[in-house]
C-alpha cells in the first residue's frame, strides 16, 4: 500500500496507502521543463528511499518477515472460519450488523506491497532521481511484472481451498483492473472473477467516496461477505483514518492494537506510506529538500 496526498484527512492516507510504485523509463516520462530539470535531483544524489528499496529487494530479513506473517495468518484460518462472530471489519464500517455472521467468508487484501511487490518501480525512481507520478505508475502496472510478496501465494491458496474468497481492495484505479488481474493470475494468486478487484473508483451505493480512502469499499465487501481477515501495508487499509497526524494514527493503533496478529495483518513497507507525509503536515507541494528538512527534524534523539 509517496508523494500524492494533498490533505490532512484520509485523502492523505488513502493515496499513499495504495501508492505502489510506477515505472520510470525515459520514453514514458513526460519531457521535463528547464525549471523541472534544474530542480530534479541527479541520479547520484542522496535519495531517502535507497536503503528502504534495497532492504525490500535484497535483505533476507524482509523475506523472513513476510513469510512469518503469512504463515502465522494461515494458522488462524480454521479458527476464523469456524467462529461465526469473528469479524475483521470495525463495527462502524459494517452496514449489516445483524446479518453478517451467516455470510460466506472472505479475506480483504490490499495489493501493492501487500500482495504484489513493486520495488522495481521504486528502484527506477531512485536510479533516475525521480518521484512517484500517476503516468509512470500506470506504465509500470501495464508491464504486469510485479512479483508476489513472499508467502502470500501459499496463504491465499490455502484460504481459497478452504472456501474463503480473496478480495483485492486496492487504490489502483479501476481502469487498471485488466492489467492488475492478469498480473495476479500470472503469479498464481486466486482470482475468483473480475468482481474481486475493488479498485479506486468502484461505485458503492449509499456511500460517498472521499479521495482514495477505502471505507466505502470495505462496506461493500461486508454486504456480501463475512470478512475474517484484512491484510495491508498502511493503517488506512484496515480502518478509516480521519486525520493523517501522529496523534490520530497512534490513537487508532491504541484502539485497535489487539486486532493485529489475529484479524488484521500488517506488512512492512519502509518505502512509502501515510506515516511519511504526517511528518511534514501532508505538504507534498513543498520542495523535496524542504520535506527532508522536516523529516530530519522529526528524528527522535536520546535525551
Short mmCIF file of C-alpha atoms in Angstrom, two decimals:
data_model
loop_
_atom_site.label_atom_id
_atom_site.label_comp_id
_atom_site.label_asym_id
_atom_site.label_seq_id
_atom_site.Cartn_x
_atom_site.Cartn_y
_atom_site.Cartn_z
CA UNK A 1 0.00 0.00 0.00
CA UNK A 2 4.52 8.64 -1.56
CA UNK A 3 4.01 11.98 -2.96
CA UNK A 4 0.40 12.03 -3.94
CA UNK A 5 -1.50 13.23 -0.94
CA UNK A 6 -2.83 16.68 -0.54
CA UNK A 7 -4.99 16.94 2.59
CA UNK A 8 -4.85 16.37 6.33
CA UNK A 9 -7.56 13.77 6.17
CA UNK A 10 -7.79 10.24 4.90
CA UNK A 11 -7.15 11.61 1.43
CA UNK A 12 -3.55 11.90 2.57
CA UNK A 13 -3.58 8.39 3.93
CA UNK A 14 -5.53 6.81 1.11
CA UNK A 15 -3.35 7.91 -1.77
CA UNK A 16 -0.14 6.99 -0.03
CA UNK A 17 -1.58 3.77 1.23
CA UNK A 18 -2.08 2.26 -2.11
CA UNK A 19 0.54 4.03 -3.84
CA UNK A 20 2.61 1.19 -5.13
CA UNK A 21 5.37 2.17 -7.42
CA UNK A 22 5.11 3.31 -11.03
CA UNK A 23 7.64 2.66 -13.73
CA UNK A 24 10.05 5.28 -14.80
CA UNK A 25 11.51 4.81 -18.24
CA UNK A 26 12.76 7.81 -20.18
CA UNK A 27 10.33 7.17 -23.03
CA UNK A 28 7.33 7.06 -20.74
CA UNK A 29 8.05 10.07 -18.54
CA UNK A 30 6.82 13.42 -19.92
CA UNK A 31 9.64 15.75 -21.02
CA UNK A 32 10.80 17.89 -18.12
CA UNK A 33 10.76 21.65 -18.46
CA UNK A 34 14.03 23.58 -17.89
CA UNK A 35 12.76 24.55 -14.43
CA UNK A 36 11.98 20.94 -13.56
CA UNK A 37 15.35 19.83 -14.85
CA UNK A 38 17.05 22.39 -12.65
CA UNK A 39 15.25 21.20 -9.51
CA UNK A 40 15.22 17.46 -10.17
CA UNK A 41 17.87 15.60 -8.12
CA UNK A 42 20.65 13.95 -10.05
CA UNK A 43 20.65 10.16 -10.08
CA UNK A 44 23.82 10.15 -7.96
CA UNK A 45 22.39 12.45 -5.28
CA UNK A 46 21.35 11.08 -1.89
CA UNK A 47 17.89 9.53 -2.03
CA UNK A 48 15.70 8.97 1.02
CA UNK A 49 14.45 5.68 -0.44
CA UNK A 50 17.74 3.99 -1.34
CA UNK A 51 18.14 1.87 1.79
CA UNK A 52 14.41 1.18 2.04
CA UNK A 53 14.19 -0.18 -1.50
CA UNK A 54 17.37 -2.21 -1.11
CA UNK A 55 16.06 -3.69 2.15
CA UNK A 56 12.88 -4.87 0.43
CA UNK A 57 14.75 -6.24 -2.58
CA UNK A 58 17.93 -7.71 -1.14
CA UNK A 59 17.54 -8.46 2.56
CA UNK A 60 16.78 -11.90 3.94
CA UNK A 61 15.16 -10.10 6.86
CA UNK A 62 12.37 -8.65 4.71
CA UNK A 63 11.56 -12.02 3.15
CA UNK A 64 11.63 -13.73 6.53
CA UNK A 65 9.28 -11.11 7.99
CA UNK A 66 6.72 -11.54 5.21
CA UNK A 67 6.92 -15.34 5.34
CA UNK A 68 6.47 -15.29 9.12
CA UNK A 69 3.39 -13.09 8.86
CA UNK A 70 1.59 -15.14 6.22
CA UNK A 71 2.39 -18.42 7.94
CA UNK A 72 1.05 -17.08 11.23
CA UNK A 73 -2.11 -15.86 9.48
CA UNK A 74 -2.60 -19.29 7.91
CA UNK A 75 -2.53 -20.81 11.40
CA UNK A 76 -5.53 -18.64 12.31
CA UNK A 77 -7.64 -19.55 9.29
CA UNK A 78 -9.53 -22.51 10.71
CA UNK A 79 -10.48 -20.65 13.89
CA UNK A 80 -11.57 -17.59 11.91
CA UNK A 81 -13.77 -19.66 9.61
CA UNK A 82 -15.33 -21.69 12.42
CA UNK A 83 -16.06 -18.79 14.78
CA UNK A 84 -19.21 -17.12 13.40
CA UNK A 85 -18.66 -13.99 15.45
CA UNK A 86 -15.16 -13.47 14.07
CA UNK A 87 -15.30 -10.18 12.14
CA UNK A 88 -12.38 -8.15 10.77
CA UNK A 89 -14.46 -5.05 9.97
CA UNK A 90 -14.84 -2.45 12.71
CA UNK A 91 -18.49 -2.07 13.75
CA UNK A 92 -18.82 1.42 12.27
CA UNK A 93 -17.82 0.09 8.85
CA UNK A 94 -20.37 -2.73 8.63
CA UNK A 95 -23.76 -1.96 7.07
CA UNK A 96 -25.48 -5.19 8.17
CA UNK A 97 -24.72 -5.63 11.88
CA UNK A 98 -27.47 -8.24 12.35
CA UNK A 99 -26.88 -10.45 9.32
CA UNK A 100 -23.15 -10.69 8.60
CA UNK A 101 -22.44 -13.82 10.66
CA UNK A 102 -24.11 -16.12 8.12
CA UNK A 103 -22.40 -14.66 5.07
CA UNK A 104 -19.66 -16.60 3.23
CA UNK A 105 -16.13 -15.88 4.48
CA UNK A 106 -13.71 -13.58 2.69
CA UNK A 107 -10.29 -12.04 3.23
CA UNK A 108 -9.59 -8.45 2.16
CA UNK A 109 -6.11 -7.92 0.80
CA UNK A 110 -4.54 -4.67 -0.31
CA UNK A 111 -2.46 -5.24 -3.46
CA UNK A 112 0.62 -3.05 -3.54
CA UNK A 113 3.37 -4.03 -1.12
CA UNK A 114 0.89 -6.46 0.45
CA UNK A 115 0.27 -8.91 -2.40
CA UNK A 116 2.46 -7.57 -5.22
CA UNK A 117 5.99 -6.25 -4.81
CA UNK A 118 6.51 -3.02 -6.76
CA UNK A 119 10.07 -2.41 -5.59
CA UNK A 120 11.41 -2.46 -9.20
CA UNK A 121 9.38 0.67 -9.86
CA UNK A 122 10.74 2.25 -6.69
CA UNK A 123 14.24 1.25 -7.76
CA UNK A 124 13.77 3.08 -11.06
CA UNK A 125 12.73 6.20 -9.21
CA UNK A 126 15.87 6.00 -7.06
CA UNK A 127 18.04 5.39 -10.11
CA UNK A 128 16.53 8.34 -12.02
CA UNK A 129 16.27 10.79 -9.11
CA UNK A 130 12.53 10.92 -9.75
CA UNK A 131 9.39 10.84 -7.63
CA UNK A 132 6.11 8.97 -7.99
CA UNK A 133 3.61 10.20 -10.56
CA UNK A 134 0.44 8.68 -11.98
CA UNK A 135 1.71 8.34 -15.56
CA UNK A 136 4.81 6.33 -14.71
CA UNK A 137 2.83 4.29 -12.19
CA UNK A 138 0.22 3.34 -14.79
CA UNK A 139 3.01 2.39 -17.20
CA UNK A 140 4.54 0.10 -14.58
CA UNK A 141 1.20 -1.58 -13.88
CA UNK A 142 0.75 -2.16 -17.62
CA UNK A 143 4.02 -4.12 -17.68
CA UNK A 144 2.46 -6.74 -15.35
CA UNK A 145 5.90 -7.57 -13.96
CA UNK A 146 5.27 -7.27 -10.21
CA UNK A 147 6.26 -10.40 -8.29
CA UNK A 148 4.30 -11.71 -5.29
CA UNK A 149 5.27 -10.70 -1.78
CA UNK A 150 6.97 -13.69 -0.10
CA UNK A 151 4.45 -16.10 1.42
CA UNK A 152 1.30 -14.53 0.03
CA UNK A 153 0.60 -17.12 -2.68
CA UNK A 154 0.69 -20.04 -0.24
CA UNK A 155 -1.58 -18.20 2.19
CA UNK A 156 -4.09 -17.10 -0.45
CA UNK A 157 -4.29 -20.58 -1.98
CA UNK A 158 -4.76 -22.16 1.46
CA UNK A 159 -7.60 -19.74 2.20
CA UNK A 160 -9.19 -20.30 -1.20
CA UNK A 161 -9.00 -24.08 -0.76
CA UNK A 162 -11.00 -23.65 2.45
CA UNK A 163 -13.76 -21.76 0.64
CA UNK A 164 -12.59 -18.25 1.52
CA UNK A 165 -12.90 -15.61 -1.23
CA UNK A 166 -9.90 -13.32 -1.67
CA UNK A 167 -10.98 -9.71 -2.26
CA UNK A 168 -8.34 -7.35 -3.65
CA UNK A 169 -9.20 -3.91 -2.26
CA UNK A 170 -6.71 -1.56 -3.85
CA UNK A 171 -6.13 2.08 -4.65
CA UNK A 172 -5.10 1.08 -8.12
CA UNK A 173 -7.62 2.84 -10.33
CA UNK A 174 -10.47 0.83 -11.85
CA UNK A 175 -9.09 1.36 -15.37
CA UNK A 176 -6.03 -0.66 -14.34
CA UNK A 177 -8.15 -3.68 -13.45
CA UNK A 178 -7.33 -5.77 -16.53
CA UNK A 179 -3.56 -5.48 -16.16
CA UNK A 180 -3.81 -5.94 -12.39
CA UNK A 181 -5.90 -9.10 -12.56
CA UNK A 182 -3.61 -10.51 -15.25
CA UNK A 183 -0.60 -9.87 -13.01
CA UNK A 184 -2.31 -11.50 -10.02
CA UNK A 185 -3.23 -14.59 -12.05
CA UNK A 186 0.24 -14.80 -13.60
CA UNK A 187 1.94 -15.14 -10.21
CA UNK A 188 -0.50 -17.81 -9.05
CA UNK A 189 -2.86 -15.84 -6.83
CA UNK A 190 -6.52 -16.97 -6.75
CA UNK A 191 -8.88 -14.65 -8.64
CA UNK A 192 -12.47 -15.92 -8.47
CA UNK A 193 -13.71 -13.43 -11.07
CA UNK A 194 -13.36 -9.77 -12.03
CA UNK A 195 -15.65 -8.69 -9.18
CA UNK A 196 -12.99 -9.40 -6.56
CA UNK A 197 -10.98 -6.35 -7.69
CA UNK A 198 -12.27 -3.33 -5.76
CA UNK A 199 -10.18 -0.54 -7.20
CA UNK A 200 -10.23 3.21 -6.74
CA UNK A 201 -13.38 4.47 -8.43
CA UNK A 202 -15.57 1.49 -7.53
CA UNK A 203 -19.14 2.76 -7.12
CA UNK A 204 -20.77 1.91 -3.79
CA UNK A 205 -24.47 2.68 -3.45
CA UNK A 206 -25.28 4.79 -0.42
CA UNK A 207 -21.67 5.63 0.41
CA UNK A 208 -19.79 8.73 -0.71
CA UNK A 209 -16.16 8.18 -1.64
CA UNK A 210 -13.68 10.75 -0.27
CA UNK A 211 -10.40 10.82 -2.13
CA UNK A 212 -8.75 7.43 -2.06
CA UNK A 213 -9.94 6.23 1.35
CA UNK A 214 -11.23 2.66 1.42
CA UNK A 215 -14.18 2.96 3.80
CA UNK A 216 -16.89 2.60 1.14
CA UNK A 217 -15.25 -0.40 -0.47
CA UNK A 218 -14.84 -2.16 2.86
CA UNK A 219 -18.55 -1.58 3.45
CA UNK A 220 -19.30 -3.03 0.01
CA UNK A 221 -17.27 -6.13 0.84
CA UNK A 222 -19.11 -6.50 4.13
CA UNK A 223 -22.51 -6.52 2.40
CA UNK A 224 -21.74 -9.82 0.69
CA UNK A 225 -19.13 -11.44 2.91
CA UNK A 226 -18.11 -12.13 6.47
CA UNK A 227 -14.66 -10.57 6.39
CA UNK A 228 -12.46 -12.74 8.59
CA UNK A 229 -9.10 -11.06 7.96
CA UNK A 230 -7.61 -7.94 6.43
CA UNK A 231 -4.08 -7.54 5.07
CA UNK A 232 -2.33 -4.29 4.23
CA UNK A 233 0.82 -2.21 4.50
CA UNK A 234 -0.89 1.04 5.58
CA UNK A 235 -3.11 1.89 8.54
CA UNK A 236 -5.81 3.08 6.12
CA UNK A 237 -6.02 -0.42 4.66
CA UNK A 238 -7.79 -1.53 7.84
CA UNK A 239 -9.79 1.39 9.22
CA UNK A 240 -10.76 4.91 8.26
CA UNK A 241 -8.12 7.49 9.16
CA UNK A 242 -9.85 10.82 9.67
CA UNK A 243 -6.75 12.98 10.13
CA UNK A 244 -3.28 11.99 8.99
CA UNK A 245 -1.42 13.15 12.07
CA UNK A 246 0.83 11.33 14.51
CA UNK A 247 -1.76 11.79 17.26
CA UNK A 248 -4.66 10.40 15.23
CA UNK A 249 -2.68 7.49 13.86
CA UNK A 250 -1.38 6.48 17.27
CA UNK A 251 -4.90 6.78 18.65
CA UNK A 252 -6.19 4.24 16.14
CA UNK A 253 -3.38 1.84 16.99
CA UNK A 254 -4.24 2.20 20.66
CA UNK A 255 -7.91 1.50 19.94
CA UNK A 256 -7.44 -1.48 17.61
CA UNK A 257 -3.99 -2.75 18.52
CA UNK A 258 -5.36 -6.08 19.75
CA UNK A 259 -6.71 -6.82 16.27
CA UNK A 260 -3.24 -7.05 14.73
CA UNK A 261 -1.87 -10.56 14.56
CA UNK A 262 -5.36 -12.06 14.66
CA UNK A 263 -7.84 -10.28 12.39
CA UNK A 264 -5.50 -7.65 10.90
CA UNK A 265 -2.09 -8.37 9.39
CA UNK A 266 0.30 -5.51 8.63
CA UNK A 267 3.09 -5.96 6.07
CA UNK A 268 6.29 -3.89 6.42
CA UNK A 269 6.71 -1.09 3.88
CA UNK A 270 9.55 1.37 4.51
CA UNK A 271 9.37 2.88 1.01
CA UNK A 272 6.20 4.98 1.26
CA UNK A 273 3.00 5.43 3.24
CA UNK A 274 0.82 7.76 5.25
CA UNK A 275 3.42 7.85 8.02
CA UNK A 276 5.75 9.94 5.85
CA UNK A 277 3.53 12.96 4.99
CA UNK A 278 2.32 13.01 8.60
CA UNK A 279 5.86 14.20 9.41
CA UNK A 280 5.61 17.28 7.18
CA UNK A 281 1.96 18.22 7.67
CA UNK A 282 0.94 16.38 4.48
CA UNK A 283 2.55 19.14 2.43
CA UNK A 284 3.53 17.30 -0.72
CA UNK A 285 3.59 20.62 -2.57
CA UNK A 286 6.76 21.56 -0.67
CA UNK A 287 10.09 21.03 -2.46
CA UNK A 288 11.73 17.70 -1.76
CA UNK A 289 14.56 19.35 0.20
CA UNK A 290 12.10 21.14 2.48
CA UNK A 291 10.27 17.89 3.15
CA UNK A 292 13.62 16.31 4.00
CA UNK A 293 14.41 19.11 6.47
CA UNK A 294 11.11 18.49 8.27
CA UNK A 295 11.69 14.74 8.32
CA UNK A 296 15.13 15.25 9.86
CA UNK A 297 13.56 17.47 12.50
CA UNK A 298 11.16 14.63 13.32
CA UNK A 299 14.03 12.30 14.30
CA UNK A 300 13.95 11.24 17.93
CA UNK A 301 17.28 11.67 19.70
CA UNK A 302 18.29 10.45 23.13
CA UNK A 303 17.55 12.94 25.88
#
